[in-house]
């Protein structure tokens, strides 16, 4: 069995800084690395300058860019944790629509939704709303979304090389169970897709029943037209199946992925702006994250929110201290730091100009505002 490759996708709104590598044919910000670095020890990773994502998984973003159409767009990423596809979609949406989009990034499992929320915070895009709801909860937003991405939980055959657990847990019964669950997820969320809206459906398995058969089932039972896959990347090893594209580990550099697309025929289309849609969802689903939080007022002072430092909307409102690699890692490790020459009060710590977080500089010492949950735990 060949080795799993390592790849990253650079954040185009954070200066395209990150590891060098070979290009990913279907994503201009993707890089395939020669070897796995210790990402934890790279401050740019903590600054949200790039996301570690399998190159095959980036194919879903390619389908999105190909079929999504023009903005403004309201998009739902239904099964979004830990956030690979969501951060890819967010970057594409910002390039396509500027500020005029809403990406609802949902994950039903609460603990995974928190991880997703953290990864969205690092990526920094305030137009991404993170929710944690069952797919059925979206049915009441009838016709709201122009695009729904359903990266469904699956039997995981495409992960066998990388994930021993996926190998151990596989059985024909698991395939049947996944297949039924995927149908249920698609049917539950279907009313939320607008008439003529786009459904991108993907899995990381090679099972026809979970892939082509399910997309064909959705087209027939829920009413949609399958967008025929095109042989754009055949020379890179991407295979065409009946209804989609298949990337096999060992053939392409990354792991296994299948993806196909469907256009909805019939149903409603909810009119209204991105802002109005966000407001409706906010009232009903109580998101974990949305927009920009500049901080909280305390004793007449604004204490900056740690995530404001990472936001694309950060507006240089605090003095910056640009630090070297050693100090950046010490900051992320929550070591005691001193900046006697910097202004007293809140300062932004940057590395190569990229914000990492805030400190409150008392002169003789600093209090960090970097969240404990994101602290580097390993020896630096
Ligand atoms: N899209 C993610 C990414 O790119 O990082 C990966 C998603 S993973 C393939 C599938 C997700 O579906 C998991 O996070 C899992 O918790 C979630 N999930 C599991 N059961 C589900 C269900 N019944 N309905 C919706 N999502 C479910």
GROMACS .gro file of C-alpha atoms and ligand atoms in nm:
model
  407
    1UNK     CA    1   0.000   0.000   0.000
    2UNK     CA    2   0.143   0.341  -0.094
    3UNK     CA    3   0.179   0.615   0.169
    4UNK     CA    4  -0.098   0.870   0.224
    5UNK     CA    5   0.008   1.209   0.091
    6UNK     CA    6  -0.015   1.534   0.290
    7UNK     CA    7  -0.165   1.847   0.146
    8UNK     CA    8  -0.274   2.193   0.254
    9UNK     CA    9  -0.494   2.463   0.109
   10UNK     CA   10  -0.378   2.822   0.148
   11UNK     CA   11  -0.610   3.096   0.267
   12UNK     CA   12  -0.621   3.351  -0.018
   13UNK     CA   13  -0.744   3.619   0.224
   14UNK     CA   14  -0.448   3.574   0.457
   15UNK     CA   15  -0.173   3.640   0.210
   16UNK     CA   16  -0.125   3.292   0.059
   17UNK     CA   17   0.138   3.211   0.319
   18UNK     CA   18   0.214   2.850   0.405
   19UNK     CA   19   0.409   2.542   0.308
   20UNK     CA   20   0.542   2.504  -0.046
   21UNK     CA   21   0.440   2.202  -0.248
   22UNK     CA   22   0.322   2.060  -0.579
   23UNK     CA   23  -0.004   2.204  -0.717
   24UNK     CA   24  -0.341   2.031  -0.677
   25UNK     CA   25  -0.493   2.023  -1.029
   26UNK     CA   26  -0.847   2.109  -0.909
   27UNK     CA   27  -0.763   2.377  -0.653
   28UNK     CA   28  -0.528   2.665  -0.722
   29UNK     CA   29  -0.458   2.712  -0.351
   30UNK     CA   30  -0.388   2.344  -0.285
   31UNK     CA   31  -0.032   2.222  -0.223
   32UNK     CA   32   0.085   1.860  -0.200
   33UNK     CA   33   0.377   1.842   0.040
   34UNK     CA   34   0.684   1.618   0.016
   35UNK     CA   35   0.664   1.520   0.381
   36UNK     CA   36   0.441   1.587   0.682
   37UNK     CA   37   0.575   1.882   0.881
   38UNK     CA   38   0.482   1.930   1.248
   39UNK     CA   39   0.197   2.171   1.176
   40UNK     CA   40   0.158   2.248   1.546
   41UNK     CA   41   0.500   2.412   1.540
   42UNK     CA   42   0.413   2.648   1.254
   43UNK     CA   43   0.256   2.976   1.378
   44UNK     CA   44   0.102   3.031   1.032
   45UNK     CA   45  -0.110   2.721   1.091
   46UNK     CA   46  -0.246   2.884   1.410
   47UNK     CA   47  -0.300   3.210   1.223
   48UNK     CA   48  -0.539   3.037   0.981
   49UNK     CA   49  -0.310   3.100   0.684
   50UNK     CA   50  -0.376   2.747   0.560
   51UNK     CA   51  -0.589   2.442   0.634
   52UNK     CA   52  -0.458   2.085   0.625
   53UNK     CA   53  -0.690   1.907   0.382
   54UNK     CA   54  -0.657   1.596   0.172
   55UNK     CA   55  -0.615   1.688  -0.195
   56UNK     CA   56  -0.896   1.451  -0.305
   57UNK     CA   57  -1.136   1.619  -0.062
   58UNK     CA   58  -1.064   1.946  -0.244
   59UNK     CA   59  -1.251   1.807  -0.545
   60UNK     CA   60  -1.583   1.897  -0.381
   61UNK     CA   61  -1.482   2.265  -0.386
   62UNK     CA   62  -1.402   2.229  -0.754
   63UNK     CA   63  -1.758   2.107  -0.828
   64UNK     CA   64  -1.892   2.397  -0.626
   65UNK     CA   65  -1.694   2.655  -0.824
   66UNK     CA   66  -1.798   2.491  -1.147
   67UNK     CA   67  -2.173   2.483  -1.086
   68UNK     CA   68  -2.266   2.730  -0.809
   69UNK     CA   69  -2.327   3.029  -1.036
   70UNK     CA   70  -2.314   3.398  -0.950
   71UNK     CA   71  -2.370   3.568  -0.615
   72UNK     CA   72  -2.531   3.662  -0.391
   73UNK     CA   73  -2.541   3.305  -0.266
   74UNK     CA   74  -2.689   3.131   0.037
   75UNK     CA   75  -2.509   2.803   0.091
   76UNK     CA   76  -2.552   2.524   0.344
   77UNK     CA   77  -2.267   2.286   0.421
   78UNK     CA   78  -2.473   2.025   0.603
   79UNK     CA   79  -2.215   1.780   0.742
   80UNK     CA   80  -1.930   2.020   0.790
   81UNK     CA   81  -1.696   1.916   1.074
   82UNK     CA   82  -1.404   1.948   1.102
   83UNK     CA   83  -1.423   2.214   0.831
   84UNK     CA   84  -1.217   2.116   0.526
   85UNK     CA   85  -1.489   2.172   0.269
   86UNK     CA   86  -1.633   2.467   0.458
   87UNK     CA   87  -1.310   2.666   0.454
   88UNK     CA   88  -1.269   2.587   0.084
   89UNK     CA   89  -1.629   2.698   0.014
   90UNK     CA   90  -1.581   3.014   0.223
   91UNK     CA   91  -1.275   3.118   0.021
   92UNK     CA   92  -1.451   3.050  -0.311
   93UNK     CA   93  -1.764   3.234  -0.201
   94UNK     CA   94  -1.570   3.541  -0.093
   95UNK     CA   95  -1.392   3.543  -0.429
   96UNK     CA   96  -1.721   3.498  -0.617
   97UNK     CA   97  -1.953   3.721  -0.411
   98UNK     CA   98  -1.741   3.958  -0.201
   99UNK     CA   99  -1.935   4.014   0.123
  100UNK     CA  100  -2.267   3.917  -0.031
  101UNK     CA  101  -2.298   3.554   0.078
  102UNK     CA  102  -2.400   3.339   0.369
  103UNK     CA  103  -2.238   3.003   0.435
  104UNK     CA  104  -2.417   2.803   0.702
  105UNK     CA  105  -2.174   2.545   0.820
  106UNK     CA  106  -2.358   2.278   1.015
  107UNK     CA  107  -2.249   1.978   1.217
  108UNK     CA  108  -2.499   1.770   1.411
  109UNK     CA  109  -2.251   1.627   1.667
  110UNK     CA  110  -2.199   1.892   1.935
  111UNK     CA  111  -1.835   1.811   2.015
  112UNK     CA  112  -1.746   1.809   1.645
  113UNK     CA  113  -1.938   2.134   1.595
  114UNK     CA  114  -1.709   2.300   1.850
  115UNK     CA  115  -1.403   2.186   1.655
  116UNK     CA  116  -1.565   2.317   1.337
  117UNK     CA  117  -1.632   2.650   1.505
  118UNK     CA  118  -1.268   2.677   1.612
  119UNK     CA  119  -1.146   2.601   1.260
  120UNK     CA  120  -1.385   2.859   1.116
  121UNK     CA  121  -1.251   3.113   1.368
  122UNK     CA  122  -0.894   3.053   1.247
  123UNK     CA  123  -1.002   3.081   0.883
  124UNK     CA  124  -1.146   3.418   0.982
  125UNK     CA  125  -1.443   3.461   0.751
  126UNK     CA  126  -1.729   3.639   0.931
  127UNK     CA  127  -1.987   3.531   0.669
  128UNK     CA  128  -1.965   3.171   0.790
  129UNK     CA  129  -2.236   3.083   1.040
  130UNK     CA  130  -2.168   2.768   1.243
  131UNK     CA  131  -2.473   2.573   1.359
  132UNK     CA  132  -2.528   2.237   1.524
  133UNK     CA  133  -2.861   2.096   1.415
  134UNK     CA  134  -3.009   1.777   1.279
  135UNK     CA  135  -3.055   1.793   0.899
  136UNK     CA  136  -3.435   1.782   0.953
  137UNK     CA  137  -3.414   2.119   1.132
  138UNK     CA  138  -3.340   2.284   0.797
  139UNK     CA  139  -3.660   2.164   0.632
  140UNK     CA  140  -3.851   2.463   0.768
  141UNK     CA  141  -3.623   2.702   0.574
  142UNK     CA  142  -3.813   2.610   0.263
  143UNK     CA  143  -3.636   2.702  -0.063
  144UNK     CA  144  -3.377   2.914   0.119
  145UNK     CA  145  -3.048   2.775  -0.008
  146UNK     CA  146  -2.904   2.818  -0.357
  147UNK     CA  147  -2.654   2.542  -0.287
  148UNK     CA  148  -2.640   2.258  -0.036
  149UNK     CA  149  -2.323   2.054   0.009
  150UNK     CA  150  -2.384   1.717   0.171
  151UNK     CA  151  -2.053   1.550   0.254
  152UNK     CA  152  -2.228   1.254   0.406
  153UNK     CA  153  -2.111   1.016   0.679
  154UNK     CA  154  -2.020   0.695   0.495
  155UNK     CA  155  -1.857   0.353   0.518
  156UNK     CA  156  -1.519   0.517   0.458
  157UNK     CA  157  -1.346   0.277   0.215
  158UNK     CA  158  -1.147   0.567   0.076
  159UNK     CA  159  -0.993   0.615   0.421
  160UNK     CA  160  -0.868   0.257   0.465
  161UNK     CA  161  -0.508   0.350   0.383
  162UNK     CA  162  -0.500   0.630   0.637
  163UNK     CA  163  -0.738   0.515   0.907
  164UNK     CA  164  -0.705   0.176   1.075
  165UNK     CA  165  -1.041   0.228   1.248
  166UNK     CA  166  -1.223   0.269   0.914
  167UNK     CA  167  -1.076  -0.070   0.810
  168UNK     CA  168  -1.172  -0.239   1.136
  169UNK     CA  169  -1.527  -0.107   1.143
  170UNK     CA  170  -1.622  -0.184   0.782
  171UNK     CA  171  -1.882  -0.455   0.711
  172UNK     CA  172  -2.157  -0.505   0.451
  173UNK     CA  173  -2.407  -0.417   0.725
  174UNK     CA  174  -2.230  -0.082   0.778
  175UNK     CA  175  -2.259  -0.008   0.406
  176UNK     CA  176  -2.635  -0.076   0.420
  177UNK     CA  177  -2.675   0.137   0.729
  178UNK     CA  178  -2.478   0.427   0.575
  179UNK     CA  179  -2.675   0.401   0.254
  180UNK     CA  180  -3.008   0.430   0.436
  181UNK     CA  181  -2.883   0.714   0.657
  182UNK     CA  182  -2.756   0.908   0.354
  183UNK     CA  183  -3.098   0.882   0.189
  184UNK     CA  184  -3.261   1.004   0.507
  185UNK     CA  185  -3.023   1.301   0.533
  186UNK     CA  186  -3.083   1.398   0.169
  187UNK     CA  187  -3.460   1.369   0.205
  188UNK     CA  188  -3.464   1.562   0.534
  189UNK     CA  189  -3.273   1.861   0.398
  190UNK     CA  190  -3.424   1.860   0.048
  191UNK     CA  191  -3.705   2.114   0.118
  192UNK     CA  192  -3.439   2.374   0.214
  193UNK     CA  193  -3.290   2.365  -0.136
  194UNK     CA  194  -3.437   2.630  -0.369
  195UNK     CA  195  -3.600   2.540  -0.698
  196UNK     CA  196  -3.316   2.513  -0.952
  197UNK     CA  197  -3.072   2.497  -0.659
  198UNK     CA  198  -2.758   2.285  -0.660
  199UNK     CA  199  -2.696   1.981  -0.439
  200UNK     CA  200  -2.338   1.858  -0.421
  201UNK     CA  201  -2.326   1.513  -0.266
  202UNK     CA  202  -2.001   1.347  -0.168
  203UNK     CA  203  -1.862   1.058   0.033
  204UNK     CA  204  -1.521   0.908   0.101
  205UNK     CA  205  -1.624   0.557   0.000
  206UNK     CA  206  -1.611   0.353  -0.321
  207UNK     CA  207  -1.950   0.186  -0.263
  208UNK     CA  208  -2.176   0.237  -0.562
  209UNK     CA  209  -2.484   0.204  -0.341
  210UNK     CA  210  -2.369   0.501  -0.130
  211UNK     CA  211  -2.260   0.707  -0.431
  212UNK     CA  212  -2.416   0.678  -0.780
  213UNK     CA  213  -2.718   0.482  -0.659
  214UNK     CA  214  -2.800   0.737  -0.389
  215UNK     CA  215  -2.763   1.035  -0.622
  216UNK     CA  216  -2.985   0.862  -0.876
  217UNK     CA  217  -3.233   0.783  -0.599
  218UNK     CA  218  -3.239   1.152  -0.497
  219UNK     CA  219  -3.289   1.263  -0.859
  220UNK     CA  220  -3.588   1.029  -0.897
  221UNK     CA  221  -3.753   1.040  -0.554
  222UNK     CA  222  -3.683   1.400  -0.455
  223UNK     CA  223  -3.687   1.543  -0.807
  224UNK     CA  224  -3.366   1.670  -0.961
  225UNK     CA  225  -3.143   1.643  -1.265
  226UNK     CA  226  -2.801   1.487  -1.232
  227UNK     CA  227  -2.526   1.708  -1.373
  228UNK     CA  228  -2.323   1.468  -1.586
  229UNK     CA  229  -1.962   1.444  -1.471
  230UNK     CA  230  -1.700   1.567  -1.717
  231UNK     CA  231  -1.366   1.413  -1.793
  232UNK     CA  232  -1.163   1.719  -1.698
  233UNK     CA  233  -0.907   1.552  -1.478
  234UNK     CA  234  -0.888   1.206  -1.631
  235UNK     CA  235  -0.519   1.253  -1.700
  236UNK     CA  236  -0.468   1.303  -1.324
  237UNK     CA  237  -0.643   0.977  -1.239
  238UNK     CA  238  -0.997   1.103  -1.169
  239UNK     CA  239  -1.241   0.834  -1.290
  240UNK     CA  240  -1.591   0.895  -1.416
  241UNK     CA  241  -1.869   0.687  -1.266
  242UNK     CA  242  -2.229   0.682  -1.382
  243UNK     CA  243  -2.326   0.999  -1.192
  244UNK     CA  244  -2.007   1.149  -1.052
  245UNK     CA  245  -1.629   1.155  -1.020
  246UNK     CA  246  -1.424   0.904  -0.825
  247UNK     CA  247  -1.080   0.964  -0.681
  248UNK     CA  248  -0.910   0.645  -0.566
  249UNK     CA  249  -0.621   0.635  -0.324
  250UNK     CA  250  -0.314   0.492  -0.496
  251UNK     CA  251  -0.433   0.638  -0.828
  252UNK     CA  252  -0.449   1.006  -0.727
  253UNK     CA  253  -0.206   1.142  -0.467
  254UNK     CA  254  -0.475   1.182  -0.197
  255UNK     CA  255  -0.728   0.954  -0.030
  256UNK     CA  256  -1.060   0.825  -0.167
  257UNK     CA  257  -1.345   1.060  -0.254
  258UNK     CA  258  -1.657   1.044  -0.464
  259UNK     CA  259  -1.861   1.352  -0.561
  260UNK     CA  260  -2.157   1.425  -0.783
  261UNK     CA  261  -2.405   1.708  -0.837
  262UNK     CA  262  -2.776   1.745  -0.886
  263UNK     CA  263  -2.996   2.039  -0.985
  264UNK     CA  264  -3.333   2.054  -0.811
  265UNK     CA  265  -3.640   2.067  -1.027
  266UNK     CA  266  -3.951   2.206  -0.862
  267UNK     CA  267  -4.016   2.327  -0.510
  268UNK     CA  268  -4.004   2.683  -0.379
  269UNK     CA  269  -3.744   2.957  -0.396
  270UNK     CA  270  -3.741   3.187  -0.097
  271UNK     CA  271  -3.666   3.543  -0.206
  272UNK     CA  272  -3.479   3.780   0.022
  273UNK     CA  273  -3.131   3.903   0.097
  274UNK     CA  274  -2.845   3.718   0.255
  275UNK     CA  275  -2.889   3.935   0.565
  276UNK     CA  276  -3.258   3.847   0.596
  277UNK     CA  277  -3.181   3.475   0.559
  278UNK     CA  278  -2.910   3.497   0.825
  279UNK     CA  279  -3.154   3.667   1.061
  280UNK     CA  280  -3.417   3.394   1.020
  281UNK     CA  281  -3.167   3.114   1.079
  282UNK     CA  282  -3.015   3.297   1.375
  283UNK     CA  283  -3.353   3.325   1.547
  284UNK     CA  284  -3.427   2.955   1.507
  285UNK     CA  285  -3.095   2.773   1.531
  286UNK     CA  286  -2.887   2.976   1.779
  287UNK     CA  287  -2.552   2.953   1.598
  288UNK     CA  288  -2.224   2.885   1.773
  289UNK     CA  289  -2.060   3.154   1.562
  290UNK     CA  290  -2.148   3.424   1.312
  291UNK     CA  291  -2.013   3.766   1.217
  292UNK     CA  292  -1.752   3.968   1.401
  293UNK     CA  293  -1.734   4.001   1.776
  294UNK     CA  294  -1.499   4.288   1.860
  295UNK     CA  295  -1.505   4.213   2.232
  296UNK     CA  296  -1.689   4.274   2.557
  297UNK     CA  297  -1.708   4.590   2.765
  298UNK     CA  298  -1.575   4.560   3.120
  299UNK     CA  299  -1.528   4.848   3.364
  300UNK     CA  300  -1.547   5.100   3.081
  301UNK     CA  301  -1.290   4.912   2.869
  302UNK     CA  302  -1.337   4.693   2.565
  303UNK     CA  303  -1.167   4.355   2.616
  304UNK     CA  304  -1.096   4.234   2.262
  305UNK     CA  305  -1.243   3.900   2.160
  306UNK     CA  306  -0.959   3.655   2.080
  307UNK     CA  307  -1.121   3.565   1.748
  308UNK     CA  308  -1.134   3.930   1.639
  309UNK     CA  309  -0.755   3.904   1.593
  310UNK     CA  310  -0.805   3.622   1.342
  311UNK     CA  311  -1.101   3.773   1.160
  312UNK     CA  312  -1.070   3.894   0.801
  313UNK     CA  313  -1.242   4.206   0.936
  314UNK     CA  314  -0.967   4.286   1.184
  315UNK     CA  315  -0.902   4.656   1.133
  316UNK     CA  316  -0.561   4.721   1.293
  317UNK     CA  317  -0.731   4.879   1.591
  318UNK     CA  318  -0.459   4.765   1.833
  319UNK     CA  319  -0.082   4.820   1.824
  320UNK     CA  320   0.099   4.520   1.677
  321UNK     CA  321   0.407   4.342   1.808
  322UNK     CA  322   0.562   4.131   1.533
  323UNK     CA  323   0.756   3.847   1.696
  324UNK     CA  324   1.010   3.588   1.583
  325UNK     CA  325   0.937   3.215   1.553
  326UNK     CA  326   1.056   3.133   1.903
  327UNK     CA  327   0.843   3.405   2.065
  328UNK     CA  328   0.541   3.318   1.848
  329UNK     CA  329   0.556   2.958   1.969
  330UNK     CA  330   0.610   3.072   2.327
  331UNK     CA  331   0.296   3.289   2.290
  332UNK     CA  332   0.095   2.995   2.154
  333UNK     CA  333   0.234   2.775   2.433
  334UNK     CA  334   0.114   3.033   2.690
  335UNK     CA  335   0.460   3.099   2.831
  336UNK     CA  336   0.526   3.413   3.031
  337UNK     CA  337   0.631   3.694   2.794
  338UNK     CA  338   0.749   4.051   2.844
  339UNK     CA  339   0.731   4.339   2.599
  340UNK     CA  340   0.864   4.632   2.805
  341UNK     CA  341   0.905   4.856   2.499
  342UNK     CA  342   0.553   4.802   2.363
  343UNK     CA  343   0.257   5.023   2.460
  344UNK     CA  344   0.072   4.931   2.779
  345UNK     CA  345  -0.270   4.775   2.734
  346UNK     CA  346  -0.396   4.549   2.458
  347UNK     CA  347  -0.153   4.461   2.181
  348UNK     CA  348  -0.184   4.228   1.885
  349UNK     CA  349   0.085   3.960   1.850
  350UNK     CA  350   0.177   3.890   1.488
  351UNK     CA  351   0.417   3.652   1.318
  352UNK     CA  352   0.543   3.752   0.971
  353UNK     CA  353   0.265   4.010   0.989
  354UNK     CA  354  -0.012   3.752   1.052
  355UNK     CA  355  -0.222   3.803   1.368
  356UNK     CA  356  -0.204   3.526   1.628
  357UNK     CA  357  -0.396   3.687   1.914
  358UNK     CA  358  -0.393   3.957   2.181
  359UNK     CA  359  -0.202   4.023   2.501
  360UNK     CA  360  -0.266   4.274   2.772
  361UNK     CA  361   0.074   4.432   2.824
  362UNK     CA  362   0.134   4.538   3.183
  363UNK     CA  363   0.498   4.633   3.118
  364UNK     CA  364   0.657   4.397   3.368
  365UNK     CA  365   0.454   4.106   3.229
  366UNK     CA  366   0.173   4.023   2.988
  367UNK     CA  367  -0.161   3.852   3.026
  368UNK     CA  368  -0.250   3.642   2.725
  369UNK     CA  369  -0.593   3.651   2.562
  370UNK     CA  370  -0.514   3.346   2.353
  371UNK     CA  371  -0.779   3.077   2.430
  372UNK     CA  372  -0.670   2.796   2.657
  373UNK     CA  373  -0.842   2.545   2.427
  374UNK     CA  374  -0.607   2.640   2.141
  375UNK     CA  375  -0.288   2.637   2.343
  376UNK     CA  376   0.003   2.433   2.202
  377UNK     CA  377   0.048   2.143   2.441
  378UNK     CA  378   0.358   1.980   2.294
  379UNK     CA  379   0.715   2.080   2.388
  380UNK     CA  380   0.834   2.367   2.177
  381LIG     N1  381  -1.725   1.795   0.540
  381LIG     C1  382  -1.631   1.763   0.645
  381LIG     C2  383  -1.496   1.822   0.609
  381LIG     O1  384  -1.470   1.844   0.492
  381LIG     O2  385  -1.417   1.850   0.700
  381LIG     C3  386  -1.626   1.615   0.673
  381LIG     C4  387  -1.761   1.557   0.707
  381LIG     S1  388  -1.763   1.388   0.751
  381LIG     C5  389  -1.739   1.308   0.602
  381LIG     C6  390  -1.932   1.362   0.782
  381LIG     C7  391  -1.991   1.436   0.900
  381LIG     O3  392  -2.129   1.401   0.913
  381LIG     C8  393  -1.926   1.405   1.033
  381LIG     O4  394  -1.877   1.523   1.092
  381LIG     C9  395  -2.039   1.345   1.117
  381LIG     O5  396  -2.035   1.383   1.253
  381LIG    C10  397  -2.163   1.399   1.050
  381LIG     N2  398  -2.282   1.313   1.072
  381LIG    C11  399  -2.288   1.192   1.130
  381LIG     N3  400  -2.415   1.147   1.134
  381LIG    C12  401  -2.491   1.242   1.077
  381LIG    C13  402  -2.631   1.255   1.053
  381LIG     N4  403  -2.716   1.161   1.089
  381LIG     N5  404  -2.673   1.368   0.993
  381LIG    C14  405  -2.588   1.464   0.958
  381LIG     N6  406  -2.454   1.457   0.978
  381LIG    C15  407  -2.406   1.347   1.037
   0.00000   0.00000   0.00000
